[in-house]
């Protein structure tokens, strides 16, 4: 099934003034004492693999509190959590931010997390807040540019995309965008941003350098969903929860739709794992049979279905593509899927519900990476006592 693509000419978006309420709180980042390059990651940059190690971290957001759970994937256990309410920069209104979506900078130094009316930048060396930008309404999505120089924040209720400088946590400009801007991803070369609309069956294509909308890609249905770019940077996969579909289209002009896949009920998260010369897409579905469906990115052929205990709300590959990690809604668990056997290799219990997660290879640049973590259980307390 082919979806129509309508390319539209657009004038350069005028630079909107930063609202008075947008404000930043900033602390200097930790010194870079990491001995090796951690730019080699899986999707979406198509770099060489990084073996799973105790330097890696999985960060899991808790939608009901100020916590970000921290997991050592090599050990398969929770180490503790980062409590954003304990930051010296926090305002009284920040006591219950409902931490939701996460994004990581390509250099692995910073994670951005969405919360109530704000985006918070977390220093991964210190496990503390390093900056925060406040908005009039709650953001709906966040993504770093590949070079890490900008943070793109979707403000669905304000009909705009805010561009934030992650070094200062200050808003640079806004790009007007109607239709309920939602999930956002940038192409590996940083030229285009792809923004899924929740109020329209459409995906915006934005020229990053010129801050203008240069195209619309039609999708099947509107509503919530996720969006991701393949490891080779050639394909965009965009899901729609309500219609149970995934639209696959080219990441370069004219952004041709290749296929609309009927992936299944409550289609949600999507991500990729590169294995040798083959690339696979992992798409989560819910309903009565929650699972992750696996597809080849070259032929779009369905490979298999991995059944899960509960509906996955996020999926993310390890740095070497040997594992896909999935947060399981309402279970306080993260599933680790073996990408060779397509089976659940292990399940990691955590102390909170899992809303969203992200895998950061080499997040620990020196030491044990336990600084400022709040212990969340016996094992975590013992680990922190031994640092």
GROMACS .gro file of C-alpha atoms in nm:
model
  387
    1UNK     CA    1   0.000   0.000   0.000
    2UNK     CA    2   0.145   0.332  -0.102
    3UNK     CA    3   0.074   0.657   0.076
    4UNK     CA    4   0.072   0.985  -0.105
    5UNK     CA    5   0.350   1.229  -0.051
    6UNK     CA    6   0.286   1.595  -0.091
    7UNK     CA    7   0.592   1.816  -0.101
    8UNK     CA    8   0.518   2.170  -0.006
    9UNK     CA    9   0.715   2.485  -0.060
   10UNK     CA   10   0.764   2.681   0.258
   11UNK     CA   11   0.918   3.012   0.334
   12UNK     CA   12   1.189   3.037   0.596
   13UNK     CA   13   1.021   3.016   0.934
   14UNK     CA   14   1.053   3.340   1.120
   15UNK     CA   15   1.244   3.324   1.443
   16UNK     CA   16   0.989   3.335   1.718
   17UNK     CA   17   1.082   3.513   2.039
   18UNK     CA   18   1.149   3.295   2.339
   19UNK     CA   19   0.855   3.311   2.581
   20UNK     CA   20   0.927   3.486   2.907
   21UNK     CA   21   0.854   3.169   3.102
   22UNK     CA   22   1.130   2.976   2.922
   23UNK     CA   23   1.427   2.981   3.154
   24UNK     CA   24   1.742   2.779   3.205
   25UNK     CA   25   1.934   2.649   3.505
   26UNK     CA   26   2.289   2.545   3.436
   27UNK     CA   27   2.584   2.372   3.602
   28UNK     CA   28   2.921   2.305   3.442
   29UNK     CA   29   2.960   1.953   3.293
   30UNK     CA   30   3.217   1.711   3.427
   31UNK     CA   31   3.561   1.698   3.266
   32UNK     CA   32   3.602   1.452   2.980
   33UNK     CA   33   3.840   1.184   3.103
   34UNK     CA   34   3.707   0.900   2.889
   35UNK     CA   35   3.988   0.716   2.713
   36UNK     CA   36   3.806   0.596   2.404
   37UNK     CA   37   3.560   0.709   2.142
   38UNK     CA   38   3.201   0.616   2.222
   39UNK     CA   39   3.053   0.751   1.899
   40UNK     CA   40   3.046   0.394   1.767
   41UNK     CA   41   2.689   0.299   1.840
   42UNK     CA   42   2.404   0.114   1.673
   43UNK     CA   43   2.100   0.294   1.533
   44UNK     CA   44   2.079   0.558   1.411
   45UNK     CA   45   2.441   0.634   1.321
   46UNK     CA   46   2.566   0.307   1.167
   47UNK     CA   47   2.902   0.296   1.342
   48UNK     CA   48   3.113   0.000   1.452
   49UNK     CA   49   2.990  -0.208   1.743
   50UNK     CA   50   3.075  -0.152   2.109
   51UNK     CA   51   3.071  -0.469   2.319
   52UNK     CA   52   2.837  -0.474   2.619
   53UNK     CA   53   3.033  -0.381   2.932
   54UNK     CA   54   3.000  -0.239   3.282
   55UNK     CA   55   3.066   0.104   3.125
   56UNK     CA   56   2.720   0.088   2.964
   57UNK     CA   57   2.399   0.206   3.124
   58UNK     CA   58   2.026   0.172   3.066
   59UNK     CA   59   1.818   0.467   3.188
   60UNK     CA   60   1.449   0.404   3.260
   61UNK     CA   61   1.198   0.681   3.325
   62UNK     CA   62   0.931   0.658   3.593
   63UNK     CA   63   0.607   0.832   3.487
   64UNK     CA   64   0.481   0.868   3.844
   65UNK     CA   65   0.779   1.030   4.014
   66UNK     CA   66   1.102   1.229   3.977
   67UNK     CA   67   1.315   0.915   3.932
   68UNK     CA   68   1.532   0.784   3.651
   69UNK     CA   69   1.630   0.422   3.719
   70UNK     CA   70   1.989   0.327   3.630
   71UNK     CA   71   2.074  -0.028   3.517
   72UNK     CA   72   2.408  -0.197   3.452
   73UNK     CA   73   2.322  -0.415   3.148
   74UNK     CA   74   2.638  -0.626   3.180
   75UNK     CA   75   2.544  -0.723   3.536
   76UNK     CA   76   2.171  -0.730   3.462
   77UNK     CA   77   2.064  -0.538   3.769
   78UNK     CA   78   1.948  -0.199   3.889
   79UNK     CA   79   2.215   0.016   4.053
   80UNK     CA   80   1.989   0.283   4.194
   81UNK     CA   81   1.818   0.591   4.063
   82UNK     CA   82   1.870   0.957   3.987
   83UNK     CA   83   1.621   1.172   4.178
   84UNK     CA   84   1.572   1.499   3.993
   85UNK     CA   85   1.378   1.650   4.283
   86UNK     CA   86   1.700   1.657   4.487
   87UNK     CA   87   1.875   1.889   4.242
   88UNK     CA   88   1.989   2.222   4.382
   89UNK     CA   89   1.843   2.383   4.070
   90UNK     CA   90   1.496   2.245   4.121
   91UNK     CA   91   1.206   2.479   4.183
   92UNK     CA   92   0.923   2.388   4.423
   93UNK     CA   93   0.699   2.321   4.120
   94UNK     CA   94   0.944   2.053   4.011
   95UNK     CA   95   0.860   1.821   4.302
   96UNK     CA   96   0.650   1.594   4.079
   97UNK     CA   97   0.767   1.618   3.719
   98UNK     CA   98   0.639   1.281   3.594
   99UNK     CA   99   0.958   1.183   3.413
  100UNK     CA  100   0.866   1.045   3.072
  101UNK     CA  101   1.054   1.029   2.742
  102UNK     CA  102   1.432   1.019   2.720
  103UNK     CA  103   1.693   1.109   2.459
  104UNK     CA  104   2.073   1.080   2.468
  105UNK     CA  105   2.339   1.293   2.306
  106UNK     CA  106   2.555   1.104   2.059
  107UNK     CA  107   2.869   1.153   2.268
  108UNK     CA  108   2.703   0.973   2.560
  109UNK     CA  109   2.760   1.254   2.808
  110UNK     CA  110   2.405   1.381   2.851
  111UNK     CA  111   2.051   1.247   2.868
  112UNK     CA  112   1.753   1.476   2.816
  113UNK     CA  113   1.428   1.383   2.984
  114UNK     CA  114   1.080   1.526   2.943
  115UNK     CA  115   0.883   1.614   3.252
  116UNK     CA  116   0.594   1.840   3.347
  117UNK     CA  117   0.649   2.170   3.161
  118UNK     CA  118   1.020   2.111   3.125
  119UNK     CA  119   1.316   1.934   2.969
  120UNK     CA  120   1.595   1.837   3.207
  121UNK     CA  121   1.955   1.766   3.105
  122UNK     CA  122   2.132   1.501   3.313
  123UNK     CA  123   2.511   1.476   3.343
  124UNK     CA  124   2.584   1.104   3.308
  125UNK     CA  125   2.927   1.130   3.471
  126UNK     CA  126   2.779   1.274   3.791
  127UNK     CA  127   2.424   1.133   3.771
  128UNK     CA  128   2.292   1.481   3.845
  129UNK     CA  129   2.095   1.752   3.672
  130UNK     CA  130   2.313   1.991   3.472
  131UNK     CA  131   2.048   2.214   3.315
  132UNK     CA  132   1.675   2.262   3.268
  133UNK     CA  133   1.449   2.453   3.032
  134UNK     CA  134   1.095   2.537   3.141
  135UNK     CA  135   0.801   2.585   2.903
  136UNK     CA  136   0.442   2.701   2.933
  137UNK     CA  137   0.311   2.351   2.856
  138UNK     CA  138   0.448   1.999   2.882
  139UNK     CA  139   0.667   1.883   2.590
  140UNK     CA  140   0.562   1.578   2.390
  141UNK     CA  141   0.896   1.464   2.245
  142UNK     CA  142   1.267   1.541   2.247
  143UNK     CA  143   1.568   1.459   2.026
  144UNK     CA  144   1.931   1.568   1.995
  145UNK     CA  145   2.084   1.664   1.663
  146UNK     CA  146   2.360   1.415   1.568
  147UNK     CA  147   2.635   1.668   1.642
  148UNK     CA  148   2.483   1.735   1.985
  149UNK     CA  149   2.468   2.111   1.928
  150UNK     CA  150   2.089   2.135   1.947
  151UNK     CA  151   1.799   1.975   2.129
  152UNK     CA  152   1.467   1.969   1.941
  153UNK     CA  153   1.164   1.975   2.170
  154UNK     CA  154   0.812   1.912   2.042
  155UNK     CA  155   0.552   2.141   2.204
  156UNK     CA  156   0.226   1.998   2.078
  157UNK     CA  157   0.000   2.232   2.273
  158UNK     CA  158   0.198   2.537   2.165
  159UNK     CA  159   0.202   2.435   1.795
  160UNK     CA  160   0.577   2.463   1.772
  161UNK     CA  161   0.914   2.291   1.786
  162UNK     CA  162   1.152   2.458   2.031
  163UNK     CA  163   1.523   2.447   1.951
  164UNK     CA  164   1.735   2.446   2.268
  165UNK     CA  165   2.110   2.490   2.312
  166UNK     CA  166   2.209   2.195   2.537
  167UNK     CA  167   2.525   2.375   2.651
  168UNK     CA  168   2.329   2.658   2.809
  169UNK     CA  169   1.984   2.496   2.832
  170UNK     CA  170   1.842   2.810   2.672
  171UNK     CA  171   1.587   2.817   2.396
  172UNK     CA  172   1.733   2.945   2.068
  173UNK     CA  173   1.426   2.970   1.849
  174UNK     CA  174   1.095   2.811   1.757
  175UNK     CA  175   0.963   2.659   1.438
  176UNK     CA  176   0.584   2.697   1.400
  177UNK     CA  177   0.422   2.361   1.335
  178UNK     CA  178   0.051   2.290   1.364
  179UNK     CA  179  -0.114   1.951   1.387
  180UNK     CA  180   0.009   1.832   1.725
  181UNK     CA  181   0.385   1.781   1.693
  182UNK     CA  182   0.492   1.456   1.856
  183UNK     CA  183   0.767   1.198   1.817
  184UNK     CA  184   1.079   1.344   1.652
  185UNK     CA  185   1.395   1.198   1.498
  186UNK     CA  186   1.680   1.352   1.300
  187UNK     CA  187   1.862   1.201   1.003
  188UNK     CA  188   2.219   1.083   1.080
  189UNK     CA  189   2.365   1.361   0.864
  190UNK     CA  190   2.164   1.617   1.062
  191UNK     CA  191   2.002   1.765   0.754
  192UNK     CA  192   1.638   1.674   0.819
  193UNK     CA  193   1.412   1.635   1.120
  194UNK     CA  194   1.108   1.409   1.093
  195UNK     CA  195   0.818   1.499   1.322
  196UNK     CA  196   0.510   1.282   1.362
  197UNK     CA  197   0.184   1.475   1.397
  198UNK     CA  198  -0.076   1.347   1.642
  199UNK     CA  199  -0.376   1.543   1.512
  200UNK     CA  200  -0.317   1.467   1.144
  201UNK     CA  201  -0.220   1.156   0.942
  202UNK     CA  202   0.108   1.319   0.846
  203UNK     CA  203   0.479   1.339   0.923
  204UNK     CA  204   0.655   1.673   0.885
  205UNK     CA  205   0.994   1.697   0.717
  206UNK     CA  206   1.194   1.995   0.846
  207UNK     CA  207   1.513   2.140   0.700
  208UNK     CA  208   1.729   2.167   1.012
  209UNK     CA  209   1.971   2.436   0.894
  210UNK     CA  210   1.703   2.665   0.748
  211UNK     CA  211   1.436   2.598   1.015
  212UNK     CA  212   1.162   2.540   0.760
  213UNK     CA  213   0.910   2.270   0.677
  214UNK     CA  214   0.999   2.124   0.337
  215UNK     CA  215   0.762   1.831   0.310
  216UNK     CA  216   0.478   1.619   0.445
  217UNK     CA  217   0.469   1.239   0.434
  218UNK     CA  218   0.122   1.087   0.459
  219UNK     CA  219   0.070   0.809   0.713
  220UNK     CA  220  -0.220   0.579   0.791
  221UNK     CA  221  -0.411   0.739   1.075
  222UNK     CA  222  -0.320   1.004   1.330
  223UNK     CA  223  -0.265   0.975   1.704
  224UNK     CA  224   0.034   0.877   1.912
  225UNK     CA  225   0.327   0.679   1.783
  226UNK     CA  226   0.703   0.656   1.761
  227UNK     CA  227   0.960   0.730   1.491
  228UNK     CA  228   1.311   0.600   1.425
  229UNK     CA  229   1.581   0.601   1.157
  230UNK     CA  230   1.751   0.283   1.032
  231UNK     CA  231   2.122   0.228   1.109
  232UNK     CA  232   2.223   0.305   0.748
  233UNK     CA  233   2.029   0.632   0.764
  234UNK     CA  234   1.821   0.545   0.457
  235UNK     CA  235   1.480   0.462   0.608
  236UNK     CA  236   1.238   0.623   0.851
  237UNK     CA  237   0.994   0.397   1.035
  238UNK     CA  238   0.693   0.573   1.192
  239UNK     CA  239   0.431   0.389   1.398
  240UNK     CA  240   0.067   0.473   1.468
  241UNK     CA  241  -0.086   0.325   1.780
  242UNK     CA  242  -0.453   0.368   1.688
  243UNK     CA  243  -0.433   0.230   1.334
  244UNK     CA  244  -0.182  -0.044   1.424
  245UNK     CA  245   0.042   0.046   1.132
  246UNK     CA  246   0.403   0.138   1.058
  247UNK     CA  247   0.491   0.364   0.764
  248UNK     CA  248   0.833   0.304   0.608
  249UNK     CA  249   0.968   0.582   0.385
  250UNK     CA  250   1.295   0.715   0.243
  251UNK     CA  251   1.501   0.954   0.453
  252UNK     CA  252   1.595   1.170   0.153
  253UNK     CA  253   1.390   1.364  -0.105
  254UNK     CA  254   1.133   1.300  -0.229
  255UNK     CA  255   1.077   1.097   0.090
  256UNK     CA  256   0.894   0.823  -0.099
  257UNK     CA  257   0.680   0.584   0.103
  258UNK     CA  258   0.799   0.231   0.049
  259UNK     CA  259   0.526   0.047   0.238
  260UNK     CA  260   0.269   0.074   0.513
  261UNK     CA  261   0.295  -0.238   0.729
  262UNK     CA  262  -0.001  -0.361   0.933
  263UNK     CA  263   0.206  -0.436   1.238
  264UNK     CA  264  -0.075  -0.503   1.486
  265UNK     CA  265  -0.289  -0.361   1.768
  266UNK     CA  266  -0.147  -0.079   1.977
  267UNK     CA  267   0.168  -0.053   1.764
  268UNK     CA  268   0.403   0.172   1.957
  269UNK     CA  269   0.782   0.167   1.997
  270UNK     CA  270   1.024   0.103   1.711
  271UNK     CA  271   1.401   0.068   1.694
  272UNK     CA  272   1.674  -0.124   1.512
  273UNK     CA  273   1.960  -0.366   1.564
  274UNK     CA  274   2.241  -0.414   1.315
  275UNK     CA  275   2.379  -0.770   1.311
  276UNK     CA  276   2.675  -0.834   1.079
  277UNK     CA  277   2.556  -0.707   0.740
  278UNK     CA  278   2.187  -0.736   0.821
  279UNK     CA  279   1.960  -0.477   0.977
  280UNK     CA  280   1.637  -0.555   1.159
  281UNK     CA  281   1.350  -0.341   1.286
  282UNK     CA  282   1.186  -0.421   1.619
  283UNK     CA  283   0.828  -0.296   1.653
  284UNK     CA  284   0.625  -0.330   1.973
  285UNK     CA  285   0.257  -0.427   1.975
  286UNK     CA  286   0.005  -0.455   2.257
  287UNK     CA  287  -0.345  -0.590   2.283
  288UNK     CA  288  -0.417  -0.943   2.406
  289UNK     CA  289  -0.081  -1.070   2.280
  290UNK     CA  290   0.190  -0.817   2.367
  291UNK     CA  291   0.506  -0.875   2.170
  292UNK     CA  292   0.786  -0.734   1.961
  293UNK     CA  293   0.765  -0.802   1.589
  294UNK     CA  294   1.089  -0.829   1.393
  295UNK     CA  295   1.128  -0.721   1.029
  296UNK     CA  296   1.417  -0.710   0.784
  297UNK     CA  297   1.488  -0.355   0.671
  298UNK     CA  298   1.600  -0.459   0.320
  299UNK     CA  299   1.296  -0.664   0.213
  300UNK     CA  300   1.056  -0.551   0.492
  301UNK     CA  301   0.985  -0.923   0.540
  302UNK     CA  302   0.843  -1.024   0.878
  303UNK     CA  303   1.100  -1.246   1.050
  304UNK     CA  304   0.938  -1.348   1.376
  305UNK     CA  305   0.736  -1.239   1.678
  306UNK     CA  306   0.882  -1.234   2.028
  307UNK     CA  307   0.602  -1.274   2.288
  308UNK     CA  308   0.635  -1.067   2.605
  309UNK     CA  309   0.470  -1.052   2.946
  310UNK     CA  310   0.331  -0.703   2.890
  311UNK     CA  311   0.311  -0.439   2.619
  312UNK     CA  312   0.654  -0.284   2.550
  313UNK     CA  313   0.656   0.094   2.583
  314UNK     CA  314   1.013   0.143   2.452
  315UNK     CA  315   1.278  -0.065   2.275
  316UNK     CA  316   1.649   0.008   2.241
  317UNK     CA  317   1.954  -0.188   2.115
  318UNK     CA  318   2.277  -0.253   2.301
  319UNK     CA  319   2.590  -0.096   2.156
  320UNK     CA  320   2.677  -0.416   1.970
  321UNK     CA  321   2.326  -0.509   1.859
  322UNK     CA  322   2.327  -0.842   2.046
  323UNK     CA  323   2.039  -0.736   2.270
  324UNK     CA  324   1.719  -0.538   2.239
  325UNK     CA  325   1.592  -0.402   2.569
  326UNK     CA  326   1.220  -0.340   2.617
  327UNK     CA  327   1.041  -0.163   2.904
  328UNK     CA  328   0.731  -0.361   3.002
  329UNK     CA  329   0.441  -0.141   3.106
  330UNK     CA  330   0.297  -0.202   3.452
  331UNK     CA  331   0.538  -0.481   3.547
  332UNK     CA  332   0.843  -0.305   3.697
  333UNK     CA  333   1.055  -0.507   3.455
  334UNK     CA  334   1.286  -0.463   3.156
  335UNK     CA  335   1.318  -0.750   2.909
  336UNK     CA  336   1.647  -0.829   2.732
  337UNK     CA  337   1.591  -0.997   2.395
  338UNK     CA  338   1.864  -1.200   2.227
  339UNK     CA  339   1.878  -1.074   1.866
  340UNK     CA  340   2.030  -1.401   1.740
  341UNK     CA  341   1.770  -1.640   1.883
  342UNK     CA  342   1.480  -1.391   1.909
  343UNK     CA  343   1.404  -1.503   2.262
  344UNK     CA  344   1.392  -1.326   2.597
  345UNK     CA  345   1.740  -1.383   2.738
  346UNK     CA  346   1.667  -1.227   3.077
  347UNK     CA  347   1.430  -1.003   3.266
  348UNK     CA  348   1.564  -0.725   3.487
  349UNK     CA  349   1.343  -0.628   3.784
  350UNK     CA  350   1.340  -0.257   3.869
  351UNK     CA  351   1.200  -0.056   4.157
  352UNK     CA  352   0.949   0.151   3.957
  353UNK     CA  353   0.716   0.124   3.661
  354UNK     CA  354   0.889   0.150   3.325
  355UNK     CA  355   0.763   0.421   3.091
  356UNK     CA  356   1.057   0.474   2.858
  357UNK     CA  357   1.417   0.362   2.836
  358UNK     CA  358   1.737   0.437   2.650
  359UNK     CA  359   2.066   0.245   2.621
  360UNK     CA  360   2.388   0.449   2.636
  361UNK     CA  361   2.711   0.263   2.552
  362UNK     CA  362   3.009   0.391   2.749
  363UNK     CA  363   2.806   0.618   2.974
  364UNK     CA  364   3.055   0.556   3.254
  365UNK     CA  365   3.374   0.739   3.158
  366UNK     CA  366   3.570   0.671   3.477
  367UNK     CA  367   3.522   0.490   3.805
  368UNK     CA  368   3.218   0.277   3.881
  369UNK     CA  369   2.955   0.527   3.774
  370UNK     CA  370   2.775   0.519   4.108
  371UNK     CA  371   2.818   0.882   4.211
  372UNK     CA  372   2.502   1.046   4.351
  373UNK     CA  373   2.280   0.744   4.282
  374UNK     CA  374   2.004   0.683   4.536
  375UNK     CA  375   1.994   0.315   4.639
  376UNK     CA  376   1.664   0.148   4.558
  377UNK     CA  377   1.712  -0.196   4.710
  378UNK     CA  378   1.948  -0.430   4.892
  379UNK     CA  379   2.174  -0.501   4.594
  380UNK     CA  380   2.195  -0.134   4.502
  381UNK     CA  381   2.272  -0.037   4.861
  382UNK     CA  382   2.555  -0.290   4.877
  383UNK     CA  383   2.694  -0.165   4.545
  384UNK     CA  384   2.690   0.195   4.662
  385UNK     CA  385   2.850   0.102   4.996
  386UNK     CA  386   3.137  -0.070   4.813
  387UNK     CA  387   3.226   0.226   4.583
   0.00000   0.00000   0.00000
